[in-house]
CSV table of C-alpha atoms in Angstrom, one decimal:
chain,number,residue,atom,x,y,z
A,1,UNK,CA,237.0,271.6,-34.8
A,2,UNK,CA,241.0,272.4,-35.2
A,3,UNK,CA,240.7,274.3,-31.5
A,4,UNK,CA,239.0,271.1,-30.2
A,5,UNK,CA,241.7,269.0,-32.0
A,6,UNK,CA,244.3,271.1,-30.3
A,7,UNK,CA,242.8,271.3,-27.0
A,8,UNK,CA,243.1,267.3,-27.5
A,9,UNK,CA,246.3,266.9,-28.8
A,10,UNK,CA,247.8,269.5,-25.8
A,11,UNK,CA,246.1,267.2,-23.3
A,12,UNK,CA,248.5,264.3,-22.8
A,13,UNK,CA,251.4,266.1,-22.7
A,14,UNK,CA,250.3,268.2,-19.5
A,15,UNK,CA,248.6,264.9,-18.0
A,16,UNK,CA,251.9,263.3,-17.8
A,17,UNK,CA,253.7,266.8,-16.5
A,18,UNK,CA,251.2,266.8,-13.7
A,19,UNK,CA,252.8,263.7,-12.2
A,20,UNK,CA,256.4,265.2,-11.9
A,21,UNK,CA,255.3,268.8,-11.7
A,22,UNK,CA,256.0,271.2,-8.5
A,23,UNK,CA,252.9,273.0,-9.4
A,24,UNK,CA,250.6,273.6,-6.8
A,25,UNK,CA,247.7,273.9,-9.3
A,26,UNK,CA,248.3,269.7,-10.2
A,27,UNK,CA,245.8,267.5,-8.1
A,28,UNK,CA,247.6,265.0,-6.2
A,29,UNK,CA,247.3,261.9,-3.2
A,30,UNK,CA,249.1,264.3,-1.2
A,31,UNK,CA,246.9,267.4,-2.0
A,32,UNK,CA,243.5,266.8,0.7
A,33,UNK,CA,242.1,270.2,0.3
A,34,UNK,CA,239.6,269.2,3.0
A,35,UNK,CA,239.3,271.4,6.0
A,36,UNK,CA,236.5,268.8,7.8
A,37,UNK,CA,236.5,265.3,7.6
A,38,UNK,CA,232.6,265.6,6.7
A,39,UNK,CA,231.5,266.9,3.4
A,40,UNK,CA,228.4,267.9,1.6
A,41,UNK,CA,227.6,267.7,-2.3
A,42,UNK,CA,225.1,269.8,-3.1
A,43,UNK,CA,224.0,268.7,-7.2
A,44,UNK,CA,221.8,271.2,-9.1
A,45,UNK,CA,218.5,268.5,-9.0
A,46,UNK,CA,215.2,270.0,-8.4
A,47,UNK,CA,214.5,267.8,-5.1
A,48,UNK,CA,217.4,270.3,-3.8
A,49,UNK,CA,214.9,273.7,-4.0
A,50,UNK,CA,213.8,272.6,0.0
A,51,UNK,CA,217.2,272.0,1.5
A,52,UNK,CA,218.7,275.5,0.2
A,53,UNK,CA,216.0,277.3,1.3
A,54,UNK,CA,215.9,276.2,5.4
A,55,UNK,CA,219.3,274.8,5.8
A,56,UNK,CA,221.2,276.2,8.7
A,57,UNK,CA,224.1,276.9,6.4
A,58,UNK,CA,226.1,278.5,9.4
A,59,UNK,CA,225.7,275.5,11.2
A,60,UNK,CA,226.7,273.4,7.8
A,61,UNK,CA,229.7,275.6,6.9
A,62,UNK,CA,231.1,275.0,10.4
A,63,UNK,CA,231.3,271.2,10.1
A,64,UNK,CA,231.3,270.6,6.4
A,65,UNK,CA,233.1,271.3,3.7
A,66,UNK,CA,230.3,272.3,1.2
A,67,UNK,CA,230.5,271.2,-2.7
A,68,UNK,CA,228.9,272.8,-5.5
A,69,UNK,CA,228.8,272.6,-9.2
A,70,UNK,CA,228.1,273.7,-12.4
A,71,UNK,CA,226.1,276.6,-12.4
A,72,UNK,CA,224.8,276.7,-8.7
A,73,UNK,CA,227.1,280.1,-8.3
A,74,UNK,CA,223.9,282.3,-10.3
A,75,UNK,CA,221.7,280.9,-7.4
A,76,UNK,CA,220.8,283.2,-3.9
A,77,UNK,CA,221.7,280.0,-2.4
A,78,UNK,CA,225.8,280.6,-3.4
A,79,UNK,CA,225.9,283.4,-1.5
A,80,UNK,CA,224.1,281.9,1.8
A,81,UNK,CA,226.1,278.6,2.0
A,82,UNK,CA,230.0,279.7,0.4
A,83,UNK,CA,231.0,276.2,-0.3
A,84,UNK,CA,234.9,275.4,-0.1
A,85,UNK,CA,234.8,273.8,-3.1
A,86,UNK,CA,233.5,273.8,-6.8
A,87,UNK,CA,233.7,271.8,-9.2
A,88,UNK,CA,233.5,272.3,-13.2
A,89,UNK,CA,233.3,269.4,-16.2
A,90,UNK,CA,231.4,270.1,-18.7
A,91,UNK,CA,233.3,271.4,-21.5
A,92,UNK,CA,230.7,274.2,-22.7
A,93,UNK,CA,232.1,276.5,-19.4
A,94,UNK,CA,235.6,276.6,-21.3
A,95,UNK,CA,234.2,277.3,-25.1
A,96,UNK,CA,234.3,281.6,-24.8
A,97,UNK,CA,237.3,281.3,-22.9
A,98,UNK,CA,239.1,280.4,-26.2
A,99,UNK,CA,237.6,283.9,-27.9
A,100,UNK,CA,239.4,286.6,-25.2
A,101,UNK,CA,239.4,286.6,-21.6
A,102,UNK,CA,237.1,290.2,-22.2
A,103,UNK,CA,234.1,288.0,-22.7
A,104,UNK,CA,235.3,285.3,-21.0
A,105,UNK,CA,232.7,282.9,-19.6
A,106,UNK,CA,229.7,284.0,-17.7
A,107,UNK,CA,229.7,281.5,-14.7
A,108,UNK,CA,234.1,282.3,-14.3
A,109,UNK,CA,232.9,285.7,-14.2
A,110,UNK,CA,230.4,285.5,-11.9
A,111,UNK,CA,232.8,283.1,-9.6
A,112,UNK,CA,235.4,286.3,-9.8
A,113,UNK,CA,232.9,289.0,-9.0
A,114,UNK,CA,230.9,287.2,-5.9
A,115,UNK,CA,233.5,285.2,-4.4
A,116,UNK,CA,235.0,286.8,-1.2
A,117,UNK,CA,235.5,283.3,0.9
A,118,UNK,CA,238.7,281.0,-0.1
A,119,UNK,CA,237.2,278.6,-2.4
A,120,UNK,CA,239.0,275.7,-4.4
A,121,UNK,CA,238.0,275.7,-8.0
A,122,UNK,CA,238.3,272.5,-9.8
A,123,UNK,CA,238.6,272.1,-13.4
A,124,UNK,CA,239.8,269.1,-15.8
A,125,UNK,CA,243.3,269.3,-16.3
A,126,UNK,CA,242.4,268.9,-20.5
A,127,UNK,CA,241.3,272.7,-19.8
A,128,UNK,CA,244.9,273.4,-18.6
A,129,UNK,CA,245.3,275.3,-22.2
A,130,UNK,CA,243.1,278.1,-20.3
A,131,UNK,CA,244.6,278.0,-16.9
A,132,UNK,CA,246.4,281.5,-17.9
A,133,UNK,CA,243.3,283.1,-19.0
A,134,UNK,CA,241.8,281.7,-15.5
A,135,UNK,CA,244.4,283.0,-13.7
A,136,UNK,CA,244.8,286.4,-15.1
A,137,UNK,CA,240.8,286.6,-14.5
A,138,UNK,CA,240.9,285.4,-10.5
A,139,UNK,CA,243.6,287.5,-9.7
A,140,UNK,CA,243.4,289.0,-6.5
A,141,UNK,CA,240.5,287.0,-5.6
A,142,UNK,CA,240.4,284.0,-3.0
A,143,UNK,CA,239.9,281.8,-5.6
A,144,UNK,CA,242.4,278.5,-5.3
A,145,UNK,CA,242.7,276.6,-9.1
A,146,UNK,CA,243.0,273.0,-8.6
A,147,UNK,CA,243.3,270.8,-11.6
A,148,UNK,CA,242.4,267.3,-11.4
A,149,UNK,CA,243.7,264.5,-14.1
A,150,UNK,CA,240.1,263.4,-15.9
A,151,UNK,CA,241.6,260.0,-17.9
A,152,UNK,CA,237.9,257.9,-17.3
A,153,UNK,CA,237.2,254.5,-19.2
A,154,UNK,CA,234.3,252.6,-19.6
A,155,UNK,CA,235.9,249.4,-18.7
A,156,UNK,CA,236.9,248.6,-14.9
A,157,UNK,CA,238.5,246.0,-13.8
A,158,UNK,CA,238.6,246.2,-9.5
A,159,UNK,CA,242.1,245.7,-9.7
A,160,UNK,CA,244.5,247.6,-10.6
A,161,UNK,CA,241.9,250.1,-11.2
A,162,UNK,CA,240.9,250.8,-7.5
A,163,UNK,CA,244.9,251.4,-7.0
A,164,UNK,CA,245.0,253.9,-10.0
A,165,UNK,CA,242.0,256.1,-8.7
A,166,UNK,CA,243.4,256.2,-5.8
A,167,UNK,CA,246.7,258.0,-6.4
A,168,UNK,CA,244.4,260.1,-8.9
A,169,UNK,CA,246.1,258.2,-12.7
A,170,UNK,CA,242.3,257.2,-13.5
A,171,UNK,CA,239.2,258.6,-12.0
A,172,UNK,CA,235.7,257.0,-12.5
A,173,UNK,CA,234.1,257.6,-15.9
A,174,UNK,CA,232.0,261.1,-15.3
A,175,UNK,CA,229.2,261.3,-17.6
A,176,UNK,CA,228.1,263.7,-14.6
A,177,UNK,CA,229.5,266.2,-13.0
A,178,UNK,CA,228.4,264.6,-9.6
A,179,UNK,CA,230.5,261.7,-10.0
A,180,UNK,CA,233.9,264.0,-10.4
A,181,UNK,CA,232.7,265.9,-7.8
A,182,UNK,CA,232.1,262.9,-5.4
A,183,UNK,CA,235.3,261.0,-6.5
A,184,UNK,CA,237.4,264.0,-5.2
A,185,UNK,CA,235.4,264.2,-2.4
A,186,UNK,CA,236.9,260.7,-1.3
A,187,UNK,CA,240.1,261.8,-2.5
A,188,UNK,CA,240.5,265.1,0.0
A,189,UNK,CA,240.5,262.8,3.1
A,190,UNK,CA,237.0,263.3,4.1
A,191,UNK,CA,235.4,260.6,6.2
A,192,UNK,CA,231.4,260.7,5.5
A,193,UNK,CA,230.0,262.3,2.0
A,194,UNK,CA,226.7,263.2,2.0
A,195,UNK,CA,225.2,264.6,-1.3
A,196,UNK,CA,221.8,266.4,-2.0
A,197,UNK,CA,220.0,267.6,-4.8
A,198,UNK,CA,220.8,264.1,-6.9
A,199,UNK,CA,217.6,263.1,-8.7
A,200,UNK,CA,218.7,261.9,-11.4
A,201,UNK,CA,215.6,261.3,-12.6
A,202,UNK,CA,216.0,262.4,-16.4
A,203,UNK,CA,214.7,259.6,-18.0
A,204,UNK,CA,211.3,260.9,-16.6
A,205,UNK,CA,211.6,264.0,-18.8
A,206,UNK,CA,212.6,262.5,-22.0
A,207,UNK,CA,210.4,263.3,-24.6
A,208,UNK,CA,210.2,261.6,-28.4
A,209,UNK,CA,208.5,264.0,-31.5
A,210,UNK,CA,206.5,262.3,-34.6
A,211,UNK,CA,210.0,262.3,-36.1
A,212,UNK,CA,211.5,260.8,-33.9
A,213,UNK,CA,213.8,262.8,-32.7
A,214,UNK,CA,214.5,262.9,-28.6
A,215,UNK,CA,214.1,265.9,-26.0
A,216,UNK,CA,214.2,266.5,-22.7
A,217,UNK,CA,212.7,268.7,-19.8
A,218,UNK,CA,216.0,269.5,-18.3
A,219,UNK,CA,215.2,270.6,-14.6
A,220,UNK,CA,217.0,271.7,-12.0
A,221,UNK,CA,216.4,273.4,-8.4
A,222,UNK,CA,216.6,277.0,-9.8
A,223,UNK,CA,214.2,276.0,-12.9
A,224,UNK,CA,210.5,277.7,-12.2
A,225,UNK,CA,209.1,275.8,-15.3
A,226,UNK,CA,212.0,273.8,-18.1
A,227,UNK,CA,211.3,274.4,-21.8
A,228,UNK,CA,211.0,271.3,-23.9
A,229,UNK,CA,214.8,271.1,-25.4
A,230,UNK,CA,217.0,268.7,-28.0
A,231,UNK,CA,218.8,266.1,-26.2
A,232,UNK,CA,221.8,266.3,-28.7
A,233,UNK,CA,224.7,264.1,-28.7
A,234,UNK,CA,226.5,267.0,-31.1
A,235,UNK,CA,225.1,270.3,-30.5
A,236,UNK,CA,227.1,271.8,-33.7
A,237,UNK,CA,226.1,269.1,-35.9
A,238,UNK,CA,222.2,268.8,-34.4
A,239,UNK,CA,222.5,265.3,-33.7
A,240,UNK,CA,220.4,263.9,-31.3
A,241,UNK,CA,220.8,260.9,-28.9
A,242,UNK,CA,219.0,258.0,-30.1
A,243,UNK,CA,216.6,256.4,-27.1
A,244,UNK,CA,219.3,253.7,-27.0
A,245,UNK,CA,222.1,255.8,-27.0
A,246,UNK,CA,220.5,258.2,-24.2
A,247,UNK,CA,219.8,255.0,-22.0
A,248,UNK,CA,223.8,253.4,-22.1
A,249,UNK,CA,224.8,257.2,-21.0
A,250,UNK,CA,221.9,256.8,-18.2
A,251,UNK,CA,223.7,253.0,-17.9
A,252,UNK,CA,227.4,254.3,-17.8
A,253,UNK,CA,226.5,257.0,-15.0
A,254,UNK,CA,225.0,254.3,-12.3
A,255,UNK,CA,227.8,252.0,-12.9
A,256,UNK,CA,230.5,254.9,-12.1
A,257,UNK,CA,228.6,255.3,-9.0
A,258,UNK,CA,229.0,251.6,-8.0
A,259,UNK,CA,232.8,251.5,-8.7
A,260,UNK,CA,232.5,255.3,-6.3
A,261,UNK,CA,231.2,252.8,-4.3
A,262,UNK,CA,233.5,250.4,-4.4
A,263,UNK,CA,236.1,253.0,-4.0
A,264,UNK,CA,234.9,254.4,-1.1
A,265,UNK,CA,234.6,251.2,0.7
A,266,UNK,CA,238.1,250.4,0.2
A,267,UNK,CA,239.4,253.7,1.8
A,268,UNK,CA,236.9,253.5,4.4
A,269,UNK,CA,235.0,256.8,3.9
A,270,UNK,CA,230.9,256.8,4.4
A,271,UNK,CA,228.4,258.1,1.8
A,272,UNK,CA,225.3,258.4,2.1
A,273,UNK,CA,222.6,259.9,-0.3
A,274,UNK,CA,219.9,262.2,1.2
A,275,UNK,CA,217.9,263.2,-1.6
A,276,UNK,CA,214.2,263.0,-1.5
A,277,UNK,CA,213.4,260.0,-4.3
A,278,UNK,CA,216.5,259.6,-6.1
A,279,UNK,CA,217.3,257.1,-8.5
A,280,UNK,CA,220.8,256.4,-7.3
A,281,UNK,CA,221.1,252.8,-5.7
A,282,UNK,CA,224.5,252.7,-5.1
A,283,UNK,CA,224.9,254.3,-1.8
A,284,UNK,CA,222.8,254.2,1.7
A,285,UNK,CA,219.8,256.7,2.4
A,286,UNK,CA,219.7,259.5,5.2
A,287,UNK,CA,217.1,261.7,6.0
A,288,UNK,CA,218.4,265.8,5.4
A,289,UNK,CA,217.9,265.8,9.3
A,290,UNK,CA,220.1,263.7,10.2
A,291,UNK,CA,222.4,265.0,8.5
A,292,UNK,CA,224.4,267.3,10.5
């Protein structure tokens, strides 16, 4: 709890540093870290097993800037398609990086022992409090840290708030890490965004016990067959979600992809969503072959 508290309290004073700060690490307007002007965001959804499996990745890498998150990096797939860019928000990465840099976190470790491409990492500038640790760990490697200001409400107001995201002050509220990855997508100058592997179809899994307590089949592309797991809204206090609460998160998620959207639109840059039966409305459909 008092790390947490600190981690908190040592947030706003780098967030306001970033915006006068000469360090490269700081994502800026002026930053575009894009090397195409198309891009593709690869989520960790199960639909996505298909696509890794018999894309042309060659072809892909040549014309693409390729976006992963989470934990694709522990998948045979990491290797085959060497995305340009990756990008980390859940806070559970960052937890054994507060212990020693020894133990450090599995998926940063993996990242510093496979990657041998130049990559752009991106991480929540509220984990800035480990960017030493990070460092020290990707030295030598052709890993790039790049953090990105993470201030997201649940209020939007089109303007000023389109302004704001724009010049990366606000960003759309992330209760995903598809929507951060998305949102700075837009923001490294790429033209057309197509993402993959974006199901979102969790409320299919939910699962309620004779107590009435919630769980959830969490799958993803790599998962052979999920176990049955608590959906908690506090994982060191047990708390679960509540059915209601579970559904406003579900709620909160669409809408940040409508202002993405909205976003996008003003700016001028294309996205379209080519996975197989997603429940994202907010942007067109493709087919994966028409993709590149």
């Amino acid at each position: 709890m008092i790390s947490k508290l600190r981690r908190h309290l040592s947030y706003w004073p780098v967030y306001f540093r970033s915006f006068v700060a000469r360090n490269n690490q700081f994502y800026s307007r002026c930053s575009h870290l894009s090397r195409h002007k198309k891009a593709l965001i690869l989520g960790n959804g199960p639909s996505l097993q298909d696509f890794v499996a018999s894309a042309d990745w060659a072809s892909i890498g040549s014309s693409h800037d390729v976006y992963c998150v989470n934990n694709f990096a522990f998948q045979d797939a990491f290797i085959l398609c060497k995305p340009s860019e990756y990008v980390i928000f859940d806070p559970n990465y960052f937890n054994a990086l507060e212990a020693d840099l020894a133990s450090g976190n599995s998926l940063f470790i993996k990242l510093a022992e496979t990657v041998d491409w130049d990559m752009n990492l991106y991480i929540p500038i509220r984990f800035y409090s480990m960017s030493q640790a990070l460092i020290e760990l990707f030295r030598g490697t052709s890993i790039r840290l790049v953090f990105f200001r993470d201030v997201g409400l649940k209020l939007y107001f089109r303007f000023p708030f389109l302004y704001l995201m724009k010049h990366q002050i606000l960003m759309p509220r992330a209760n995903n890490v598809l929507i951060a990855a998305i949102y700075l997508s837009i923001l490294n100058g790429h033209s057309k965004v197509v993402i993959d592997g974006a199901d979102h179809s969790w409320h299919k899994n939910l699962h309620v016990s004779d107590d009435n307590l919630l769980y959830i089949k969490d799958s993803h592309f790599y998962d052979k067959e999920p176990d049955l797991s608590p959906l908690y809204k506090d994982r060191l206090s047990g708390q679960h979600f509540s059915m209601e609460e579970i559904f406003e998160s579900y709620r909160l998620v669409h809408k940040s992809y409508r202002v993405i959207g909205e976003l996008s639109a003003s700016l001028g840059v294309k996205i379209f969503n080519q996975t197989p039966g997603s429940f994202i409305d907010a942007f067109p459909r493709m087919g994966r072959s028409d993709s590149v």
